[in-house]
Amino acid sequence: MNENSIMPTGKYKGFRMEEIPAHYLLWIFDNRRWGRRRDLLIYIMEREKDLRKEVKRERSNIEFINGLMAEASRQEAEGNE
């Protein structure tokens, strides 16, 4: 299975492997949901380190954006007083 392979099952069935979010692939791995698809397990295992880095980066970006939004809301509330 490579990046051009098609996801065989689940929420992203029919999507190319490279299109599937890292968090979903890690969910499959962490929850042992690869079933009989050994090729899917191998695909994830070969990329696990990079997938975990991507998820960590995405979480950092979300936390940063949430912080900006909270600060903007706080400033707006102060301006309305």
Coordinates of C-alpha atoms in Angstrom, one line a residue:
M1 CA 0.0 0.0 0.0
N2 CA 1.4 3.4 -0.9
E3 CA 0.1 7.0 -1.0
N4 CA -1.8 6.4 -4.2
S5 CA -3.6 3.4 -2.7
I6 CA -7.2 3.7 -1.8
M7 CA -8.5 3.4 1.7
P8 CA -10.3 0.1 1.8
T9 CA -12.7 0.7 4.6
G10 CA -14.2 3.1 7.2
K11 CA -15.1 6.8 7.2
Y12 CA -12.6 7.6 4.4
K13 CA -13.3 4.5 2.2
G14 CA -12.4 5.3 -1.4
F15 CA -10.1 8.2 -0.5
R16 CA -6.4 8.1 -1.5
M17 CA -4.2 7.3 1.5
E18 CA -2.4 10.6 1.2
E19 CA -5.7 12.5 1.6
I20 CA -6.7 10.9 4.9
P21 CA -6.0 13.0 8.0
A22 CA -3.2 11.8 10.2
H23 CA -5.4 11.7 13.3
Y24 CA -7.7 9.2 11.6
L25 CA -4.9 6.9 10.6
L26 CA -3.5 7.0 14.1
W27 CA -7.0 6.3 15.5
I28 CA -7.1 3.2 13.4
F29 CA -3.6 2.2 14.6
D30 CA -4.2 3.0 18.3
N31 CA -7.5 1.3 18.4
R32 CA -6.4 -1.7 16.4
R33 CA -9.1 -1.2 13.7
W34 CA -7.1 -2.4 10.7
G35 CA -8.9 -5.7 10.8
R36 CA -7.5 -8.2 8.3
R37 CA -5.9 -5.4 6.3
R38 CA -2.3 -6.0 7.1
D39 CA -1.3 -3.7 4.3
L40 CA -3.1 -0.8 6.1
L41 CA -1.3 -1.6 9.3
I42 CA 2.1 -1.7 7.6
Y43 CA 1.3 1.6 5.8
I44 CA 0.5 3.3 9.2
M45 CA 3.4 1.7 11.0
E46 CA 5.9 2.9 8.4
R47 CA 4.6 6.5 8.8
E48 CA 3.7 6.5 12.5
K49 CA 6.4 8.9 13.6
D50 CA 5.5 11.5 10.9
L51 CA 1.8 11.1 11.5
R52 CA 2.3 11.8 15.2
K53 CA 4.3 14.9 14.4
E54 CA 1.6 16.1 12.0
V55 CA -1.1 15.6 14.7
K56 CA 1.0 17.5 17.2
R57 CA 1.6 20.3 14.8
E58 CA -2.2 20.5 14.0
R59 CA -3.0 20.6 17.8
S60 CA -0.5 23.4 18.3
N61 CA -2.1 25.4 15.5
I62 CA -5.5 24.9 16.9
E63 CA -4.4 26.0 20.4
F64 CA -2.7 29.1 18.9
I65 CA -5.9 30.0 16.9
N66 CA -8.1 29.4 20.0
G67 CA -5.8 31.7 22.0
L68 CA -6.1 34.4 19.4
M69 CA -9.8 34.1 19.3
A70 CA -10.1 34.2 23.1
E71 CA -7.9 37.4 23.2
A72 CA -10.0 39.0 20.5
S73 CA -13.2 38.2 22.4
R74 CA -11.6 39.6 25.6
Q75 CA -10.6 42.8 23.9
E76 CA -14.1 43.1 22.3
A77 CA -15.7 42.7 25.7
E78 CA -13.5 45.3 27.2
G79 CA -14.3 47.7 24.4
N80 CA -18.0 47.2 25.0
E81 CA -17.8 48.2 28.7

